[in-house]
Amino acid sequence: THALPAAAGPVIYRHAVEMEFRGDYAGALRYLRAIEALPARLSLGRFNLKVEAWPRMEGRQMLMVISPK
């Protein structure tokens, strides 16, 4: 958790979570679209994708949630 610098106001925090997933291309695409559609204050960070043997792939996604606490 890191506090983001604020000019004159409340302190805002960024909580980072790293998610891993395995599956095929269609499953990975559904996962990313579902993450993007979430209503939370969510920011997508680093994303790595590795194809093991088509169509199987492995991914790692850094997600950051912005909050006042």
PDB file of N, CA and C in Angstrom:
ATOM      1  N   THR A   1       0.844  -1.180   0.000  1.00  0.00           N
ATOM      2  CA  THR A   1       0.000   0.000   0.000  1.00  0.00           C
ATOM      3  C   THR A   1       0.880   1.229   0.000  1.00  0.00           C
ATOM      4  N   HIS A   2       0.602   2.152  -0.885  1.00  0.00           N
ATOM      5  CA  HIS A   2       1.372   3.384  -0.991  1.00  0.00           C
ATOM      6  C   HIS A   2       0.427   4.571  -0.939  1.00  0.00           C
ATOM      7  N   ALA A   3       0.785   5.595  -0.152  1.00  0.00           N
ATOM      8  CA  ALA A   3       0.002   6.827  -0.137  1.00  0.00           C
ATOM      9  C   ALA A   3       0.426   7.660  -1.335  1.00  0.00           C
ATOM     10  N   LEU A   4      -0.542   8.144  -2.087  1.00  0.00           N
ATOM     11  CA  LEU A   4      -0.253   9.012  -3.220  1.00  0.00           C
ATOM     12  C   LEU A   4      -0.157  10.447  -2.712  1.00  0.00           C
ATOM     13  N   PRO A   5       0.796  11.240  -3.209  1.00  0.00           N
ATOM     14  CA  PRO A   5       0.908  12.622  -2.744  1.00  0.00           C
ATOM     15  C   PRO A   5      -0.327  13.424  -3.123  1.00  0.00           C
ATOM     16  N   ALA A   6      -0.806  14.228  -2.182  1.00  0.00           N
ATOM     17  CA  ALA A   6      -1.977  15.071  -2.432  1.00  0.00           C
ATOM     18  C   ALA A   6      -1.588  16.526  -2.202  1.00  0.00           C
ATOM     19  N   ALA A   7      -2.150  17.403  -2.974  1.00  0.00           N
ATOM     20  CA  ALA A   7      -1.843  18.832  -2.842  1.00  0.00           C
ATOM     21  C   ALA A   7      -2.323  19.310  -1.473  1.00  0.00           C
ATOM     22  N   ALA A   8      -3.550  19.640  -1.345  1.00  0.00           N
ATOM     23  CA  ALA A   8      -4.128  20.065  -0.079  1.00  0.00           C
ATOM     24  C   ALA A   8      -5.458  19.360   0.056  1.00  0.00           C
ATOM     25  N   GLY A   9      -5.478  18.258   0.740  1.00  0.00           N
ATOM     26  CA  GLY A   9      -6.704  17.493   0.861  1.00  0.00           C
ATOM     27  C   GLY A   9      -6.433  16.151   1.515  1.00  0.00           C
ATOM     28  N   PRO A  10      -7.368  15.247   1.411  1.00  0.00           N
ATOM     29  CA  PRO A  10      -7.207  13.933   2.053  1.00  0.00           C
ATOM     30  C   PRO A  10      -6.113  13.098   1.392  1.00  0.00           C
ATOM     31  N   VAL A  11      -5.585  12.180   2.173  1.00  0.00           N
ATOM     32  CA  VAL A  11      -4.584  11.245   1.658  1.00  0.00           C
ATOM     33  C   VAL A  11      -5.316  10.131   0.912  1.00  0.00           C
ATOM     34  N   ILE A  12      -4.819   9.774  -0.240  1.00  0.00           N
ATOM     35  CA  ILE A  12      -5.391   8.704  -1.055  1.00  0.00           C
ATOM     36  C   ILE A  12      -4.387   7.554  -1.077  1.00  0.00           C
ATOM     37  N   TYR A  13      -4.882   6.330  -0.932  1.00  0.00           N
ATOM     38  CA  TYR A  13      -4.021   5.150  -0.925  1.00  0.00           C
ATOM     39  C   TYR A  13      -4.260   4.304  -2.164  1.00  0.00           C
ATOM     40  N   ARG A  14      -3.202   3.615  -2.580  1.00  0.00           N
ATOM     41  CA  ARG A  14      -3.273   2.690  -3.705  1.00  0.00           C
ATOM     42  C   ARG A  14      -2.884   1.314  -3.168  1.00  0.00           C
ATOM     43  N   HIS A  15      -3.792   0.361  -3.236  1.00  0.00           N
ATOM     44  CA  HIS A  15      -3.564  -1.006  -2.782  1.00  0.00           C
ATOM     45  C   HIS A  15      -3.350  -1.875  -4.020  1.00  0.00           C
ATOM     46  N   ALA A  16      -2.197  -2.518  -4.100  1.00  0.00           N
ATOM     47  CA  ALA A  16      -1.873  -3.337  -5.277  1.00  0.00           C
ATOM     48  C   ALA A  16      -2.098  -4.819  -4.985  1.00  0.00           C
ATOM     49  N   VAL A  17      -2.654  -5.501  -5.979  1.00  0.00           N
ATOM     50  CA  VAL A  17      -2.881  -6.946  -5.911  1.00  0.00           C
ATOM     51  C   VAL A  17      -2.436  -7.530  -7.237  1.00  0.00           C
ATOM     52  N   GLU A  18      -1.708  -8.633  -7.170  1.00  0.00           N
ATOM     53  CA  GLU A  18      -1.290  -9.296  -8.403  1.00  0.00           C
ATOM     54  C   GLU A  18      -2.112 -10.569  -8.567  1.00  0.00           C
ATOM     55  N   MET A  19      -2.753 -10.711  -9.741  1.00  0.00           N
ATOM     56  CA  MET A  19      -3.603 -11.861 -10.036  1.00  0.00           C
ATOM     57  C   MET A  19      -2.921 -12.718 -11.103  1.00  0.00           C
ATOM     58  N   GLU A  20      -3.060 -14.026 -10.963  1.00  0.00           N
ATOM     59  CA  GLU A  20      -2.550 -14.956 -11.980  1.00  0.00           C
ATOM     60  C   GLU A  20      -3.722 -15.743 -12.536  1.00  0.00           C
ATOM     61  N   PHE A  21      -3.639 -16.064 -13.817  1.00  0.00           N
ATOM     62  CA  PHE A  21      -4.679 -16.888 -14.432  1.00  0.00           C
ATOM     63  C   PHE A  21      -4.065 -17.778 -15.499  1.00  0.00           C
ATOM     64  N   ARG A  22      -4.775 -18.876 -15.780  1.00  0.00           N
ATOM     65  CA  ARG A  22      -4.379 -19.811 -16.840  1.00  0.00           C
ATOM     66  C   ARG A  22      -5.629 -20.168 -17.619  1.00  0.00           C
ATOM     67  N   GLY A  23      -5.467 -20.391 -18.884  1.00  0.00           N
ATOM     68  CA  GLY A  23      -6.607 -20.780 -19.698  1.00  0.00           C
ATOM     69  C   GLY A  23      -6.326 -20.559 -21.169  1.00  0.00           C
ATOM     70  N   ASP A  24      -7.403 -20.424 -21.934  1.00  0.00           N
ATOM     71  CA  ASP A  24      -7.256 -20.183 -23.362  1.00  0.00           C
ATOM     72  C   ASP A  24      -7.480 -18.697 -23.654  1.00  0.00           C
ATOM     73  N   TYR A  25      -7.324 -18.305 -24.905  1.00  0.00           N
ATOM     74  CA  TYR A  25      -7.437 -16.905 -25.294  1.00  0.00           C
ATOM     75  C   TYR A  25      -8.813 -16.328 -24.962  1.00  0.00           C
ATOM     76  N   ALA A  26      -9.874 -17.060 -25.275  1.00  0.00           N
ATOM     77  CA  ALA A  26     -11.232 -16.572 -25.026  1.00  0.00           C
ATOM     78  C   ALA A  26     -11.460 -16.350 -23.531  1.00  0.00           C
ATOM     79  N   GLY A  27     -10.967 -17.250 -22.703  1.00  0.00           N
ATOM     80  CA  GLY A  27     -11.100 -17.101 -21.254  1.00  0.00           C
ATOM     81  C   GLY A  27     -10.328 -15.894 -20.738  1.00  0.00           C
ATOM     82  N   ALA A  28      -9.119 -15.678 -21.247  1.00  0.00           N
ATOM     83  CA  ALA A  28      -8.312 -14.524 -20.840  1.00  0.00           C
ATOM     84  C   ALA A  28      -8.997 -13.224 -21.241  1.00  0.00           C
ATOM     85  N   LEU A  29      -9.580 -13.193 -22.422  1.00  0.00           N
ATOM     86  CA  LEU A  29     -10.276 -12.000 -22.894  1.00  0.00           C
ATOM     87  C   LEU A  29     -11.509 -11.709 -22.030  1.00  0.00           C
ATOM     88  N   ARG A  30     -12.272 -12.752 -21.686  1.00  0.00           N
ATOM     89  CA  ARG A  30     -13.435 -12.576 -20.809  1.00  0.00           C
ATOM     90  C   ARG A  30     -12.999 -12.042 -19.443  1.00  0.00           C
ATOM     91  N   TYR A  31     -11.911 -12.570 -18.897  1.00  0.00           N
ATOM     92  CA  TYR A  31     -11.375 -12.124 -17.611  1.00  0.00           C
ATOM     93  C   TYR A  31     -11.028 -10.636 -17.662  1.00  0.00           C
ATOM     94  N   LEU A  32     -10.271 -10.216 -18.677  1.00  0.00           N
ATOM     95  CA  LEU A  32      -9.859  -8.813 -18.774  1.00  0.00           C
ATOM     96  C   LEU A  32     -11.052  -7.880 -18.967  1.00  0.00           C
ATOM     97  N   ARG A  33     -12.018  -8.290 -19.758  1.00  0.00           N
ATOM     98  CA  ARG A  33     -13.214  -7.463 -19.961  1.00  0.00           C
ATOM     99  C   ARG A  33     -14.025  -7.345 -18.664  1.00  0.00           C
ATOM    100  N   ALA A  34     -14.101  -8.429 -17.895  1.00  0.00           N
ATOM    101  CA  ALA A  34     -14.819  -8.394 -16.618  1.00  0.00           C
ATOM    102  C   ALA A  34     -14.116  -7.468 -15.631  1.00  0.00           C
ATOM    103  N   ILE A  35     -12.791  -7.501 -15.587  1.00  0.00           N
ATOM    104  CA  ILE A  35     -12.028  -6.612 -14.707  1.00  0.00           C
ATOM    105  C   ILE A  35     -12.266  -5.159 -15.106  1.00  0.00           C
ATOM    106  N   GLU A  36     -12.210  -4.863 -16.393  1.00  0.00           N
ATOM    107  CA  GLU A  36     -12.420  -3.489 -16.869  1.00  0.00           C
ATOM    108  C   GLU A  36     -13.837  -2.994 -16.577  1.00  0.00           C
ATOM    109  N   ALA A  37     -14.819  -3.889 -16.506  1.00  0.00           N
ATOM    110  CA  ALA A  37     -16.210  -3.500 -16.289  1.00  0.00           C
ATOM    111  C   ALA A  37     -16.562  -3.309 -14.811  1.00  0.00           C
ATOM    112  N   LEU A  38     -15.662  -3.642 -13.894  1.00  0.00           N
ATOM    113  CA  LEU A  38     -15.951  -3.492 -12.472  1.00  0.00           C
ATOM    114  C   LEU A  38     -16.192  -2.025 -12.123  1.00  0.00           C
ATOM    115  N   PRO A  39     -17.150  -1.762 -11.220  1.00  0.00           N
ATOM    116  CA  PRO A  39     -17.467  -0.383 -10.862  1.00  0.00           C
ATOM    117  C   PRO A  39     -16.487   0.234  -9.856  1.00  0.00           C
ATOM    118  N   ALA A  40     -15.618  -0.546  -9.283  1.00  0.00           N
ATOM    119  CA  ALA A  40     -14.686  -0.044  -8.264  1.00  0.00           C
ATOM    120  C   ALA A  40     -13.667   0.919  -8.866  1.00  0.00           C
ATOM    121  N   ARG A  41     -13.027   1.655  -8.005  1.00  0.00           N
ATOM    122  CA  ARG A  41     -11.933   2.543  -8.433  1.00  0.00           C
ATOM    123  C   ARG A  41     -10.706   1.673  -8.661  1.00  0.00           C
ATOM    124  N   LEU A  42     -10.644   1.097  -9.811  1.00  0.00           N
ATOM    125  CA  LEU A  42      -9.630   0.101 -10.136  1.00  0.00           C
ATOM    126  C   LEU A  42      -8.762   0.592 -11.277  1.00  0.00           C
ATOM    127  N   SER A  43      -7.479   0.365 -11.134  1.00  0.00           N
ATOM    128  CA  SER A  43      -6.537   0.741 -12.182  1.00  0.00           C
ATOM    129  C   SER A  43      -5.775  -0.513 -12.596  1.00  0.00           C
ATOM    130  N   LEU A  44      -5.655  -0.717 -13.894  1.00  0.00           N
ATOM    131  CA  LEU A  44      -4.904  -1.861 -14.394  1.00  0.00           C
ATOM    132  C   LEU A  44      -3.433  -1.478 -14.487  1.00  0.00           C
ATOM    133  N   GLY A  45      -2.581  -2.345 -13.962  1.00  0.00           N
ATOM    134  CA  GLY A  45      -1.146  -2.090 -14.006  1.00  0.00           C
ATOM    135  C   GLY A  45      -0.455  -3.050 -14.947  1.00  0.00           C
ATOM    136  N   ARG A  46       0.696  -3.485 -14.560  1.00  0.00           N
ATOM    137  CA  ARG A  46       1.538  -4.380 -15.362  1.00  0.00           C
ATOM    138  C   ARG A  46       0.742  -5.630 -15.768  1.00  0.00           C
ATOM    139  N   PHE A  47       0.958  -6.068 -17.004  1.00  0.00           N
ATOM    140  CA  PHE A  47       0.282  -7.256 -17.531  1.00  0.00           C
ATOM    141  C   PHE A  47       1.293  -8.091 -18.303  1.00  0.00           C
ATOM    142  N   ASN A  48       1.410  -9.358 -17.949  1.00  0.00           N
ATOM    143  CA  ASN A  48       2.301 -10.283 -18.654  1.00  0.00           C
ATOM    144  C   ASN A  48       1.474 -11.460 -19.146  1.00  0.00           C
ATOM    145  N   LEU A  49       1.764 -11.905 -20.346  1.00  0.00           N
ATOM    146  CA  LEU A  49       1.056 -13.031 -20.935  1.00  0.00           C
ATOM    147  C   LEU A  49       2.070 -13.959 -21.589  1.00  0.00           C
ATOM    148  N   LYS A  50       1.958 -15.254 -21.294  1.00  0.00           N
ATOM    149  CA  LYS A  50       2.880 -16.236 -21.855  1.00  0.00           C
ATOM    150  C   LYS A  50       2.066 -17.391 -22.424  1.00  0.00           C
ATOM    151  N   VAL A  51       2.326 -17.729 -23.675  1.00  0.00           N
ATOM    152  CA  VAL A  51       1.650 -18.864 -24.308  1.00  0.00           C
ATOM    153  C   VAL A  51       2.502 -20.098 -24.062  1.00  0.00           C
ATOM    154  N   GLU A  52       1.915 -21.065 -23.343  1.00  0.00           N
ATOM    155  CA  GLU A  52       2.635 -22.305 -23.047  1.00  0.00           C
ATOM    156  C   GLU A  52       2.639 -23.210 -24.272  1.00  0.00           C
ATOM    157  N   ALA A  53       1.460 -23.561 -24.723  1.00  0.00           N
ATOM    158  CA  ALA A  53       1.260 -24.364 -25.933  1.00  0.00           C
ATOM    159  C   ALA A  53      -0.140 -24.031 -26.415  1.00  0.00           C
ATOM    160  N   TRP A  54      -0.238 -23.452 -27.598  1.00  0.00           N
ATOM    161  CA  TRP A  54      -1.520 -22.964 -28.088  1.00  0.00           C
ATOM    162  C   TRP A  54      -2.584 -24.029 -27.950  1.00  0.00           C
ATOM    163  N   PRO A  55      -3.744 -23.761 -27.390  1.00  0.00           N
ATOM    164  CA  PRO A  55      -4.291 -22.462 -27.006  1.00  0.00           C
ATOM    165  C   PRO A  55      -4.096 -22.120 -25.531  1.00  0.00           C
ATOM    166  N   ARG A  56      -3.308 -22.896 -24.795  1.00  0.00           N
ATOM    167  CA  ARG A  56      -3.113 -22.632 -23.360  1.00  0.00           C
ATOM    168  C   ARG A  56      -2.177 -21.453 -23.143  1.00  0.00           C
ATOM    169  N   MET A  57      -2.564 -20.571 -22.215  1.00  0.00           N
ATOM    170  CA  MET A  57      -1.710 -19.442 -21.880  1.00  0.00           C
ATOM    171  C   MET A  57      -1.765 -19.176 -20.387  1.00  0.00           C
ATOM    172  N   GLU A  58      -0.804 -18.433 -19.934  1.00  0.00           N
ATOM    173  CA  GLU A  58      -0.685 -18.080 -18.531  1.00  0.00           C
ATOM    174  C   GLU A  58      -0.488 -16.568 -18.459  1.00  0.00           C
ATOM    175  N   GLY A  59      -1.202 -15.926 -17.550  1.00  0.00           N
ATOM    176  CA  GLY A  59      -1.095 -14.477 -17.444  1.00  0.00           C
ATOM    177  C   GLY A  59      -0.934 -14.013 -16.018  1.00  0.00           C
ATOM    178  N   ARG A  60      -0.413 -12.817 -15.868  1.00  0.00           N
ATOM    179  CA  ARG A  60      -0.244 -12.182 -14.569  1.00  0.00           C
ATOM    180  C   ARG A  60      -0.616 -10.710 -14.733  1.00  0.00           C
ATOM    181  N   GLN A  61      -1.516 -10.229 -13.881  1.00  0.00           N
ATOM    182  CA  GLN A  61      -2.036  -8.864 -13.982  1.00  0.00           C
ATOM    183  C   GLN A  61      -1.917  -8.163 -12.634  1.00  0.00           C
ATOM    184  N   MET A  62      -1.363  -6.961 -12.634  1.00  0.00           N
ATOM    185  CA  MET A  62      -1.306  -6.134 -11.437  1.00  0.00           C
ATOM    186  C   MET A  62      -2.530  -5.225 -11.448  1.00  0.00           C
ATOM    187  N   LEU A  63      -3.303  -5.270 -10.367  1.00  0.00           N
ATOM    188  CA  LEU A  63      -4.484  -4.421 -10.217  1.00  0.00           C
ATOM    189  C   LEU A  63      -4.257  -3.491  -9.035  1.00  0.00           C
ATOM    190  N   MET A  64      -4.678  -2.248  -9.157  1.00  0.00           N
ATOM    191  CA  MET A  64      -4.535  -1.291  -8.069  1.00  0.00           C
ATOM    192  C   MET A  64      -5.893  -0.682  -7.756  1.00  0.00           C
ATOM    193  N   VAL A  65      -6.255  -0.703  -6.473  1.00  0.00           N
ATOM    194  CA  VAL A  65      -7.497  -0.119  -6.018  1.00  0.00           C
ATOM    195  C   VAL A  65      -7.153   1.183  -5.300  1.00  0.00           C
ATOM    196  N   ILE A  66      -7.858   2.242  -5.650  1.00  0.00           N
ATOM    197  CA  ILE A  66      -7.645   3.555  -5.048  1.00  0.00           C
ATOM    198  C   ILE A  66      -8.705   3.729  -3.948  1.00  0.00           C
ATOM    199  N   SER A  67      -8.245   4.113  -2.728  1.00  0.00           N
ATOM    200  CA  SER A  67      -9.191   4.284  -1.621  1.00  0.00           C
ATOM    201  C   SER A  67      -8.703   5.355  -0.651  1.00  0.00           C
ATOM    202  N   PRO A  68      -9.613   5.860   0.181  1.00  0.00           N
ATOM    203  CA  PRO A  68      -9.222   6.851   1.182  1.00  0.00           C
ATOM    204  C   PRO A  68      -8.628   6.207   2.434  1.00  0.00           C
ATOM    205  N   LYS A  69      -8.627   4.891   2.537  1.00  0.00           N
ATOM    206  CA  LYS A  69      -8.091   4.202   3.728  1.00  0.00           C
ATOM    207  C   LYS A  69      -7.137   3.116   3.341  1.00  0.00           C
TER     208      LYS A  69
END
